[in-house]
Coordinates of C-alpha atoms in Angstrom, one line a residue:
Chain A
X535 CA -9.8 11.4 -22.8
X536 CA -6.9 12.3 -20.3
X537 CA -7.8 15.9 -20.2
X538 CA -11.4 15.3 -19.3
X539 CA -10.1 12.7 -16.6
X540 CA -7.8 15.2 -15.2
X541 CA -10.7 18.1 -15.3
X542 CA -13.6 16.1 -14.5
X543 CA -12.2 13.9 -12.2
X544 CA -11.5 10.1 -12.1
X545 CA -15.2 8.3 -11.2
X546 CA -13.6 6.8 -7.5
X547 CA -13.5 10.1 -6.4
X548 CA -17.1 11.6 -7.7
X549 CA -19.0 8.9 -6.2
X550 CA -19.4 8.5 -2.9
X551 CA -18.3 4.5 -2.1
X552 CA -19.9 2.8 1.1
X553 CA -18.7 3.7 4.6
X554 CA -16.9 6.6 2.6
X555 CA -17.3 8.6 6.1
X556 CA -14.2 6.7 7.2
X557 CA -12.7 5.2 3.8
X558 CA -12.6 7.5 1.2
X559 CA -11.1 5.1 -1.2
X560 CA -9.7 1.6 -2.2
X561 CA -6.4 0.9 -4.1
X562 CA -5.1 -2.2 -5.2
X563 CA -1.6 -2.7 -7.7
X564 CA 0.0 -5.5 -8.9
X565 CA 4.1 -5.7 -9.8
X566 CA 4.9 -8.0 -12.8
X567 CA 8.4 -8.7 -14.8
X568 CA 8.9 -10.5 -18.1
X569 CA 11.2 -13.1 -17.8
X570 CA 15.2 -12.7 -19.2
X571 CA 14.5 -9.0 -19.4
X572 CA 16.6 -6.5 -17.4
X573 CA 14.6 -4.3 -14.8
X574 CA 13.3 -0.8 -16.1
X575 CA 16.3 0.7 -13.4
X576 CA 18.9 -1.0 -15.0
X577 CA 17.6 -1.9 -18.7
X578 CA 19.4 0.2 -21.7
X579 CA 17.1 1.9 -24.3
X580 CA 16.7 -0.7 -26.7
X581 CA 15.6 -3.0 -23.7
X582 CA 13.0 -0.5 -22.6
X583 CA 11.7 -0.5 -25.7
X584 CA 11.6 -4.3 -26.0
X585 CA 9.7 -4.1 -23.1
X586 CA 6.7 -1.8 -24.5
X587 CA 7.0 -3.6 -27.3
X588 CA 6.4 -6.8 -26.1
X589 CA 3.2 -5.4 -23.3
X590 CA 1.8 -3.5 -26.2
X591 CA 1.6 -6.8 -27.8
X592 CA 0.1 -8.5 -25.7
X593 CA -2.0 -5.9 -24.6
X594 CA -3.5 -5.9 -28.5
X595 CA -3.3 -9.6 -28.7
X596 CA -5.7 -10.0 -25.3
X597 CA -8.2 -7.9 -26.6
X598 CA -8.0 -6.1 -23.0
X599 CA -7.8 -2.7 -24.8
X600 CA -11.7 -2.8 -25.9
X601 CA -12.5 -4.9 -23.0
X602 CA -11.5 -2.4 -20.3
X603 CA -11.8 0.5 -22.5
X604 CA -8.2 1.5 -22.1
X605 CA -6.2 4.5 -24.5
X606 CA -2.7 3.8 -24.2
X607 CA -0.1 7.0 -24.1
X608 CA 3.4 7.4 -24.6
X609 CA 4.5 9.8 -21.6
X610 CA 6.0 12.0 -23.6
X611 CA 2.7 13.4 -25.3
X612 CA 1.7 14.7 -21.5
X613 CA 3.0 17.7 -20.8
X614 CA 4.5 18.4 -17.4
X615 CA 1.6 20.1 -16.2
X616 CA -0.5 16.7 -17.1
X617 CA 1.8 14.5 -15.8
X618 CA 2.3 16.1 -12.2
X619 CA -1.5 16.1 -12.6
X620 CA -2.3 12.5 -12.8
X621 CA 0.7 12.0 -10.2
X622 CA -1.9 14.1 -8.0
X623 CA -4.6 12.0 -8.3
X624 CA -2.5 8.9 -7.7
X625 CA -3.0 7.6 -11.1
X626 CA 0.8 7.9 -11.8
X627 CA 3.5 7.4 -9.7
X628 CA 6.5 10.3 -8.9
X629 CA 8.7 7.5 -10.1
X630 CA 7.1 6.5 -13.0
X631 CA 7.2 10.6 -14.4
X632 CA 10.6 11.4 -12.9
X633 CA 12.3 9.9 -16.3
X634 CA 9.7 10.6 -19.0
X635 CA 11.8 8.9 -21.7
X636 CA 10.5 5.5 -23.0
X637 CA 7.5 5.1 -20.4
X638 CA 4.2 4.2 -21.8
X639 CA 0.6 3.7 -19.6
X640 CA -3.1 2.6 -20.1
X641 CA -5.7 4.7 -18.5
X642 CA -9.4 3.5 -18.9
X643 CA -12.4 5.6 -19.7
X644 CA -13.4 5.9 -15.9
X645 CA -9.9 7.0 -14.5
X646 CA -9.9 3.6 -12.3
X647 CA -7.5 1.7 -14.4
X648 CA -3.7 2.9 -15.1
X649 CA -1.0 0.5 -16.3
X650 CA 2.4 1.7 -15.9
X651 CA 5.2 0.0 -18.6
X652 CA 8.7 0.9 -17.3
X653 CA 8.4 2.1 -13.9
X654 CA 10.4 0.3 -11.6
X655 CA 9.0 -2.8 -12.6
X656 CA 8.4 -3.6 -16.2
X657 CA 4.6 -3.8 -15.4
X658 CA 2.6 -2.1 -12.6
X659 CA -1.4 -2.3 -12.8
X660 CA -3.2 -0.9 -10.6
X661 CA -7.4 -0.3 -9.7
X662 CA -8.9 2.2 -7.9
X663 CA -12.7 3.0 -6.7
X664 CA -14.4 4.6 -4.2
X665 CA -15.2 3.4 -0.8
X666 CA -14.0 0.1 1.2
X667 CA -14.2 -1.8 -1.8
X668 CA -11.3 -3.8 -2.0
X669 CA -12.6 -7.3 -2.5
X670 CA -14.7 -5.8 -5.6
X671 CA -11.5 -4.4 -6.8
X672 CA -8.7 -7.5 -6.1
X673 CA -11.2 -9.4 -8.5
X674 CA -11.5 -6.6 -11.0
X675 CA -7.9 -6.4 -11.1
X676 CA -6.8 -10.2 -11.7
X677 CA -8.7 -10.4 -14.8
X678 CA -6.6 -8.1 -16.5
X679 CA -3.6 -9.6 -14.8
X680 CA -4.3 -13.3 -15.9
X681 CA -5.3 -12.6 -18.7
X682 CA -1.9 -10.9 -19.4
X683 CA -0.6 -13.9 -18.2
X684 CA -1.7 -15.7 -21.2
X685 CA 0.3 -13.5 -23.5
X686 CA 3.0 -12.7 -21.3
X687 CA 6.0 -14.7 -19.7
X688 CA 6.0 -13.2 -16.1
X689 CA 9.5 -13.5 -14.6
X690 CA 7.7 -16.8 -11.4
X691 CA 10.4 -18.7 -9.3
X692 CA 8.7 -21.7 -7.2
X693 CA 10.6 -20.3 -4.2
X694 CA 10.4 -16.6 -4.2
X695 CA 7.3 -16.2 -6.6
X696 CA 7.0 -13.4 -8.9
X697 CA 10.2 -11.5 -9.2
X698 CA 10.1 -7.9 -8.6
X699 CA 12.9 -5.3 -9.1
X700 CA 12.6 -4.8 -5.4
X701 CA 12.9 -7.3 -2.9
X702 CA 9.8 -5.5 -0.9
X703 CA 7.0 -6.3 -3.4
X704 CA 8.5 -9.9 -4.2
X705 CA 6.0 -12.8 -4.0
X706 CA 2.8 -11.6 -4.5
X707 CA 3.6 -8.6 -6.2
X708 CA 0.2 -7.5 -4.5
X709 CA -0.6 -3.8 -2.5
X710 CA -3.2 -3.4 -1.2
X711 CA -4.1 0.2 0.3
X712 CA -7.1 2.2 1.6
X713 CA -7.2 6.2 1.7
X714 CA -8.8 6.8 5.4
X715 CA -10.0 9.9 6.6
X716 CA -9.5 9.8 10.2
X717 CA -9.9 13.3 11.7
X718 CA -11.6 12.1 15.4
X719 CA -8.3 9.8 15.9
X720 CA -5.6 12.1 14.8
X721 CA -8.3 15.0 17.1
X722 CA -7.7 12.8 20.2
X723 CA -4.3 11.9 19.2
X724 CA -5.6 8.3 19.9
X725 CA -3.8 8.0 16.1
X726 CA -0.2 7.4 18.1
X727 CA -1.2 4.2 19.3
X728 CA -2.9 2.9 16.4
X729 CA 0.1 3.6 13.8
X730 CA 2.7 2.1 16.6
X731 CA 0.7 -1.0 16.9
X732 CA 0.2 -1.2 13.1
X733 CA 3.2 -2.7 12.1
X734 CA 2.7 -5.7 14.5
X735 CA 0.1 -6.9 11.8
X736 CA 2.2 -6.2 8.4
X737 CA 0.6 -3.3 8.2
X738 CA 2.2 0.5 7.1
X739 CA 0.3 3.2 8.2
X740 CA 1.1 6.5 7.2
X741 CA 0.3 10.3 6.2
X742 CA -1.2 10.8 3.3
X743 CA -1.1 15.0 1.8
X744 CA 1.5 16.1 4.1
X745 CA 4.5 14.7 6.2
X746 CA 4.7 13.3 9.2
X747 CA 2.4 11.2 11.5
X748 CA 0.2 13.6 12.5
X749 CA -0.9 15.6 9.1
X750 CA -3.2 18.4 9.2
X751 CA -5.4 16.7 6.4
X752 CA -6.1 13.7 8.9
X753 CA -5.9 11.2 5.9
X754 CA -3.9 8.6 5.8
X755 CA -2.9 5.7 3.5
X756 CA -3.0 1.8 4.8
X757 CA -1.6 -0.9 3.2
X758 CA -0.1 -4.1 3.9
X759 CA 3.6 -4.0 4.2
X760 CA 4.7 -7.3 3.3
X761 CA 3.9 -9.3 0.0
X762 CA 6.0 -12.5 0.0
X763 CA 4.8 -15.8 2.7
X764 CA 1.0 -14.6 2.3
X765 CA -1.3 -15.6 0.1
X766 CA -3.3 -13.0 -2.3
X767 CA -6.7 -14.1 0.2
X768 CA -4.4 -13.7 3.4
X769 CA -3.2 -10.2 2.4
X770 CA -6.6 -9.1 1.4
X771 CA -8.5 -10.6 5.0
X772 CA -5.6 -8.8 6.7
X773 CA -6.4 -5.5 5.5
X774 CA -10.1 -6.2 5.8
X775 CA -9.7 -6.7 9.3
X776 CA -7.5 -3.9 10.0
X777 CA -9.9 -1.6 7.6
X778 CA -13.0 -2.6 9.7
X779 CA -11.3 -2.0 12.8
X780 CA -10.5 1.3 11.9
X781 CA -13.9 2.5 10.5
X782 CA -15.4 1.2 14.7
X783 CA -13.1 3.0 16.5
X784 CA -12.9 5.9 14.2
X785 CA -16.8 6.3 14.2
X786 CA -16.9 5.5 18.2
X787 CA -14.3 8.3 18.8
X788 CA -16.5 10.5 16.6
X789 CA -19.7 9.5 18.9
X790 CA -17.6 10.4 22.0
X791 CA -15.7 13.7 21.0
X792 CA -19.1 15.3 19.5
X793 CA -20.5 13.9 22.7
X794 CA -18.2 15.5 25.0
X795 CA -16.3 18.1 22.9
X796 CA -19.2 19.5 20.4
X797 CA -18.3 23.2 21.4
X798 CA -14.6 22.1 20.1
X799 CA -15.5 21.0 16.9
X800 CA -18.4 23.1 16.2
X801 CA -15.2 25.9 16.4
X802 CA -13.0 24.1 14.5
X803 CA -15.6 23.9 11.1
X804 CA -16.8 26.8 11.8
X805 CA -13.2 28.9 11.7
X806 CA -12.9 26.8 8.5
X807 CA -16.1 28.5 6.8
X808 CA -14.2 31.9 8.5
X809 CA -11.1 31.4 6.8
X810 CA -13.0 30.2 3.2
X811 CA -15.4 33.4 3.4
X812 CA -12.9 36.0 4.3
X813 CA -9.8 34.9 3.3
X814 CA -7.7 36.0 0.2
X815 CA -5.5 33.5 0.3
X816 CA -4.7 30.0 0.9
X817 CA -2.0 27.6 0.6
X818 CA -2.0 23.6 0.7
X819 CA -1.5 22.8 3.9
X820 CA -4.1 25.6 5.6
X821 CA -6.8 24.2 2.6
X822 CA -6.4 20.6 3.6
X823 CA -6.9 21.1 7.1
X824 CA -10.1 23.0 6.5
X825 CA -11.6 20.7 3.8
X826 CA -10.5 18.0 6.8
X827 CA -12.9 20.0 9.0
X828 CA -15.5 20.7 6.5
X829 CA -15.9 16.8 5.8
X830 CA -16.5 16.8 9.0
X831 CA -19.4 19.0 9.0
X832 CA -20.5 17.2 6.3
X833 CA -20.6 13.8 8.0
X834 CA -22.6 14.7 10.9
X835 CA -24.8 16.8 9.0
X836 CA -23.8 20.2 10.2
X837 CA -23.2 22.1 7.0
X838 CA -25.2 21.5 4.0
X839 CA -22.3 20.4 1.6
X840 CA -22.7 16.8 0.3
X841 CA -19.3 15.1 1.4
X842 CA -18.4 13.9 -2.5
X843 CA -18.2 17.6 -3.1
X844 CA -15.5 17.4 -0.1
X845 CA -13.7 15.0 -1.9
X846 CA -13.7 16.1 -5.0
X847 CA -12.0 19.6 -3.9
X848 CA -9.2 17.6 -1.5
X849 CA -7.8 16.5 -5.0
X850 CA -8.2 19.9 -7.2
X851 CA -6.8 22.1 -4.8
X852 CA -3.7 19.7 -5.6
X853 CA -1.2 22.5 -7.3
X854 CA -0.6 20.4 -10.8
X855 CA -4.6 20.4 -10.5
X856 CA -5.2 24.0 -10.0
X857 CA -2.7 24.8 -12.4
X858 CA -4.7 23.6 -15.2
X859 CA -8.6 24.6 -13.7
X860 CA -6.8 28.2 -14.3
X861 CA -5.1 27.8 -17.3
X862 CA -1.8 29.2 -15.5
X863 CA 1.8 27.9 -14.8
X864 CA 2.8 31.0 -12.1
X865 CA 3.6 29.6 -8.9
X866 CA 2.9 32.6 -6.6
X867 CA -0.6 32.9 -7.9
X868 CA -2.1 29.1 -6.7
X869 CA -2.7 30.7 -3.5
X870 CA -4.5 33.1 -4.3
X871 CA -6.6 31.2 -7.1
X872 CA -7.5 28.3 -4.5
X873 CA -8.7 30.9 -2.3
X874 CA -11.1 31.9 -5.3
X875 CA -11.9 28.0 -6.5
X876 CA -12.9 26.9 -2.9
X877 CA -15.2 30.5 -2.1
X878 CA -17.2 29.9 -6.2
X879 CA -17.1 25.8 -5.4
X880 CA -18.6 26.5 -1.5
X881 CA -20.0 29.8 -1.8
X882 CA -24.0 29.2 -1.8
X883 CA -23.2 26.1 0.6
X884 CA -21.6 27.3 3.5
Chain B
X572 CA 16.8 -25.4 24.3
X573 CA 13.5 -23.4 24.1
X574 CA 13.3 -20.4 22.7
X575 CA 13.7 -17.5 25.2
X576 CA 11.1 -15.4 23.5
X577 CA 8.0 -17.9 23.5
X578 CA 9.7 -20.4 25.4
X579 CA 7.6 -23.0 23.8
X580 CA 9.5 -23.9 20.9
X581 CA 12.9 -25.2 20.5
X582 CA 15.5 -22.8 19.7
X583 CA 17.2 -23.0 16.1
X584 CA 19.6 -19.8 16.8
X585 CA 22.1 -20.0 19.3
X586 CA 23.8 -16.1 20.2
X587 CA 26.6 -15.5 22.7
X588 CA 26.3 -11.9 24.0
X589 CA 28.1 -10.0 26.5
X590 CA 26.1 -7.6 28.2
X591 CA 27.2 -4.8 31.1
X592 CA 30.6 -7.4 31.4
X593 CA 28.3 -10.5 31.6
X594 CA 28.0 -13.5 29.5
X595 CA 24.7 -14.1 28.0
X596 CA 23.3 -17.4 26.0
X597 CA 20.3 -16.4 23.6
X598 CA 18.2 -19.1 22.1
X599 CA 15.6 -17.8 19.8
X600 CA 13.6 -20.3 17.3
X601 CA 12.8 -19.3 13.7
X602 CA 9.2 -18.3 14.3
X603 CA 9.7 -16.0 16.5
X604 CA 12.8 -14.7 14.2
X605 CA 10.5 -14.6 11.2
X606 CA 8.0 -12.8 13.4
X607 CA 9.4 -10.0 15.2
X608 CA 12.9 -9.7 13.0
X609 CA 16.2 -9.3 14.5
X610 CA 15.3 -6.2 16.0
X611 CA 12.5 -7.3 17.4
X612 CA 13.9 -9.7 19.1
X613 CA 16.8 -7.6 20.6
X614 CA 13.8 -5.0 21.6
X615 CA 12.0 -8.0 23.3
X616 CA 15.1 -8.8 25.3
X617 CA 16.4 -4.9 26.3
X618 CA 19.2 -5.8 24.6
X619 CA 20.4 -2.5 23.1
X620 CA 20.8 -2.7 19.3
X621 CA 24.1 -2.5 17.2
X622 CA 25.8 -4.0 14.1
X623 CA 27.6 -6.6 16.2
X624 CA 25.3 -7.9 17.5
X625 CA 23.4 -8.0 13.9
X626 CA 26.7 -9.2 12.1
X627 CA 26.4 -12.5 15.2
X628 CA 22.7 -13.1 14.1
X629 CA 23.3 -13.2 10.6
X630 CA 26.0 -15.3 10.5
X631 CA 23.9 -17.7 12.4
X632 CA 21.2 -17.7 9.6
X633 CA 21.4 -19.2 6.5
X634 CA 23.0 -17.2 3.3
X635 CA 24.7 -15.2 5.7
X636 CA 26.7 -12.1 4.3
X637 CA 30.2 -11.8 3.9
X638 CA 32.5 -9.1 2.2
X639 CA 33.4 -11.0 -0.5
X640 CA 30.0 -11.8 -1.1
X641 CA 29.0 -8.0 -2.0
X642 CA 31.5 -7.8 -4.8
X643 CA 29.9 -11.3 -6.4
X644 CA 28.4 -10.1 -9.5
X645 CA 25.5 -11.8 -11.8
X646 CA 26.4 -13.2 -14.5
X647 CA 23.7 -11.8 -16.5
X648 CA 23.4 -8.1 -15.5
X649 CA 26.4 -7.8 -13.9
X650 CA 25.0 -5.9 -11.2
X651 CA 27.1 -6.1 -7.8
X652 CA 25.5 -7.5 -4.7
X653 CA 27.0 -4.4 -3.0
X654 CA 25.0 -2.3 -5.8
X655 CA 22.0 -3.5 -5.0
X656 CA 23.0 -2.9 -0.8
X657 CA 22.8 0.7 -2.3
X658 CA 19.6 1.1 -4.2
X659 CA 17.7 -2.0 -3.0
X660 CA 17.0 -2.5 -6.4
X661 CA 18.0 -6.1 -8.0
X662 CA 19.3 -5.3 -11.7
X663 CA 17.3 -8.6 -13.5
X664 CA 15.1 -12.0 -12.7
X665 CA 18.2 -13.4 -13.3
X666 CA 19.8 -11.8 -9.8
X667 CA 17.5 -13.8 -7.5
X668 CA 19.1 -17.0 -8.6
X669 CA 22.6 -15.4 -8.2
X670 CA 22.5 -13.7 -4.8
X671 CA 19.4 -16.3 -3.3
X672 CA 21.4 -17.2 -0.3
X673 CA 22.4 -13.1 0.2
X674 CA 18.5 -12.1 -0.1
X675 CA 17.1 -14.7 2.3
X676 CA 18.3 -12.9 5.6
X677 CA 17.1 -10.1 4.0
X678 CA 14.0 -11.1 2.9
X679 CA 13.4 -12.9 6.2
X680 CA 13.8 -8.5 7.6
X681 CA 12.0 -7.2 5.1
X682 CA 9.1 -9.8 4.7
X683 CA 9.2 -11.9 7.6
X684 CA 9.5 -14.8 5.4
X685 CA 11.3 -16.3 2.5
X686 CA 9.1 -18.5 0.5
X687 CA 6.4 -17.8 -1.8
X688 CA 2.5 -18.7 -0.4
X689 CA 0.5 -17.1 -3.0
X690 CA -1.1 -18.2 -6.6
X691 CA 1.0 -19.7 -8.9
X692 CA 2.3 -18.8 -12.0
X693 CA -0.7 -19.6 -14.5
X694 CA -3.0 -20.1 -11.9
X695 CA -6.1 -17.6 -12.1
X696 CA -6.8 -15.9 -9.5
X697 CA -10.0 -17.1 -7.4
X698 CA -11.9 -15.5 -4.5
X699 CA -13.7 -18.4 -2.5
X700 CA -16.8 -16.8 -0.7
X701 CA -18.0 -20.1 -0.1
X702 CA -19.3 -20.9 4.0
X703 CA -16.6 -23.2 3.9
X704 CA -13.7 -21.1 2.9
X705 CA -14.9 -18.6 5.0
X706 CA -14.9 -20.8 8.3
X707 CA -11.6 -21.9 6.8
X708 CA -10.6 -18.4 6.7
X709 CA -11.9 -17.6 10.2
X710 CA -10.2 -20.7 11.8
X711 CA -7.1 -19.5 10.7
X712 CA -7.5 -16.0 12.2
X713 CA -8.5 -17.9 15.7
X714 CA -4.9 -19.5 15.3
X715 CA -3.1 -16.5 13.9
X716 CA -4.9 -14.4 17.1
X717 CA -4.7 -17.2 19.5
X718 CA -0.5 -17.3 19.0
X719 CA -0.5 -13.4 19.3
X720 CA -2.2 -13.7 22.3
X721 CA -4.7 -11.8 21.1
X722 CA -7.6 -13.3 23.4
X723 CA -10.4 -11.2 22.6
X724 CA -10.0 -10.9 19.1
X725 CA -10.0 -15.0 18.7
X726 CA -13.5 -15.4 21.8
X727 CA -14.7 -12.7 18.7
X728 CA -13.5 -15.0 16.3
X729 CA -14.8 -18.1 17.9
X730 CA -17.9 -16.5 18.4
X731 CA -18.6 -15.8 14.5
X732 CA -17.3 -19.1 13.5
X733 CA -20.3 -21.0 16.1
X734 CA -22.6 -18.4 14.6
X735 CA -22.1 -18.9 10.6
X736 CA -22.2 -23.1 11.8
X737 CA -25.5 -22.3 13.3
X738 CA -26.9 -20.3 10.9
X739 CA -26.6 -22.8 7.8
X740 CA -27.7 -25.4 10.0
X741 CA -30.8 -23.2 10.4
X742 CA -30.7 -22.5 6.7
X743 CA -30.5 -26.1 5.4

């Protein structure tokens, strides 16, 4: 099942979710402790293993196995190809694989579900699906965390609310985050503003697929950046409000820049279809910046490439993710290879 | 003493400062504390930012920190206060009882608050898509935007609330 996930692709990022022009995709995860339990960062071995243990049970007791269609794994059986892999599609997190010793995580059939036992809580469940769907996907999500709660003595203090290992996810345990493609805001460098104000509002803004505030992939990951003093319906509105406001003026700066600056752009993607025609090679950073470019041509209907297609190739390009499409572990050949993957994948297209 | 950021409530932290050789009274109330955070405030008032002036705002807040308060240890874990100053990671549930007065001006940084709003422990999670809740919902924006002085977003605000009103009463 994982090796089809990881080849196929999870289903959030196949289908194309509404107002995916602007919001690619919704994420939503959820920290949660046992009670009287060390954390995973400071628990020995035999308390880790308490703590699968006990998840495992409940996890069989709650029936939420057949329910959600979930295969558990030990991380261990993943190689370190798979692993990086599923860290690349944000299923996993870089923490959660740095250790591989006693870890343990649920995927469901779909590749929207993963449960993560001993990361640096002893439970992290998360949801994601396509599209600006996060109301859809914070009541997905709480049925499998009630009903946990049933089987499960979550660490709860009337004061602070549910413990977490670290004071920033304490309360609510709750993240909520949207992958935004914004390539007419970071274009106009209008972006700036935006991410200054952003923190005004709880809100953390920031590059997603390369560093900085400006990257060349134009996507970026909101989410809210406080947990504790909200309630679960306060933290979802806020990012509602911030996510609508973003799709307006990201679609309004599209209207005016391919008003005003067609020529621009019309360079821009087409230097992109240059570079994947002619090209031998091409590493991360030069392939995200034309996929940016070629979404865009997709959007406004310039190229004939369906913009799922787009989305699909942000993630395999990944190098985990190319890795295994080519069956290789060598480093120096990715570029190369990618090169090859995006001229097959786009060839009759563009 | 109102505050000297919103100058509308009454002050509940009282800071002397002496800036460029002169004596300076700041009175700042806990809203605006728990809103902007200490930095904040300092960056609302020029005043440049440094650990002294930190160390004078925490002491006035509750749980404040003191050396020997980083080498307190909990009795369950034993993780060191001054550990977790390191990793920002708390070692077990058990810690938040230990250190509770130690996290609060930190949680009141990092959060902007110290006390849990959110479902309860055994509560199931609801979400209310009712008219009602929804109104409910939008009043509370109006507030939120009318205190952040955020007057087109709450005449927007306003103007949805009228409309969804108007609508049901069209409906019914």
């Amino acid at each position: 099942m994982i090796k089809s996930i990881i080849r196929n692709l999870p289903k959030w990022i196949n289908n194309y979710g509404i107002v995916s022009d602007v919001i690619i995709s919704s994420r939503i995860r959820i920290a949660r402790n046992i009670d009287n339990i060390k954390f995973p960062t400071s628990a020995s071995i035999d308390e880790k293993k308490l703590i699968i243990d006990k998840i495992l049970d409940a996890f069989k007791k709650s029936n939420l196995i057949s329910e959600f269609n979930l295969t558990g794994y030990n991380l261990l059986d993943l190689n370190d190809l798979e692993r990086n892999a599923l860290v690349e599609l944000h299923m996993l997190s870089p923490l959660f694989i740095k250790d591989p010793y006693y870890k343990y995580f649920f995927i469901d059939d779909d590749g929207e579900i993963s449960i993560m036992i001993n990361e640096e809580d002893h439970l992290r469940i998360q949801c994601l699906k396509e599209g600006f769907s996060i109301k859809d996907v914070i009541t997905f999500i709480y049925k499998i965390v009630d009903k946990l709660e049933d089987y499960l003595d979550f660490s709860y203090r009337n004061d602070f609310g549910y413990i977490t290992t670290c004071p920033t996810n304490l309360g609510t345990g709750l993240r909520i985050s949207i992958l935004c493609h914004l390539p007419f805001l970071n274009y106009s460098g209008k972006i700036r503003d935006i991410i200054s104000d952003s923190s005004k509002f709880s809100i953390s803004f920031k590059g997603s697929f390369g560093e900085g505030s400006n990257p060349v992939s134009s996507l970026y990951q909101i989410s809210n950046s406080t947990t504790l003093g909200k309630s679960e319906e306060d933290i979802l509105n806020t990012i509602l409000r911030f996510g609508n406001e973003i799709i307006r003026i990201e679609r309004e700066e599209r209207k005016n820049i391919m008003d005003k600056n067609r020529s621009e752009i019309l360079d821009k993607i087409g230097r992109s279809v240059g570079v994947i025609k002619y090209s031998n090679k091409i590493d991360l950073d030069e392939a995200n910046e034309i996929l940016s470019w070629l979404r865009v041509g997709a959007i406004e209907k310039l190229l004939n490439v369906p913009v799922n297609l787009i989305n699909q190739l942000i993630f395999k390009i990944r190098p985990n993710l190319m890795k295994i499409e080519f069956n290789t572990t060598i480093d120096e050949e990715i570029d190369k290879l990618r090169s090859d993957y995006l001229k097959t994948t786009l060839g009759g297209l563009i | 003493m109102l505050c000297d950021i919103c100058k509308k409530r009454e002050a509940t932290i009282y800071v002397t400062e002496v800036i460029n050789s002169e004596k300076k009274n700041l009175y700042i109330c806990n809203i605006c504390i728990s809103k902007l955070g200490i930095k904040g405030i300092l960056k609302e008032l020029n005043i440049p930012y440094d650990e002294n002036i930190l160390k004078k705002f925490l002491e006035m807040m509750p749980g404040m920190v003191e050396e020997e308060k980083k080498e307190k240890s909990c009795p369950v874990c034993n993780l060191k206060f001054v550990d977790f100053e390191k990793s920002g990671y708390l070692g077990c549930p058990n810690c938040y009882e230990t250190f509770k007065d130690e996290l609060k001006p930190i949680l009141l940084n990092l959060q902007g608050n110290f006390k849990h709003i959110g479902k309860k422990k055994g509560e199931k999670f609801t979400l209310d898509t009712s008219l009602e809740s929804e109104i409910k919902r939008l009043k509370r924006e109006l507030e939120y935007a009318i205190e952040e002085e955020r007057y087109e977003d709450a005449a927007k605000i306003r103007d949805k609330i009228n409309k969804l009103i108007k609508d049901d009463k069209i409906n019914n």
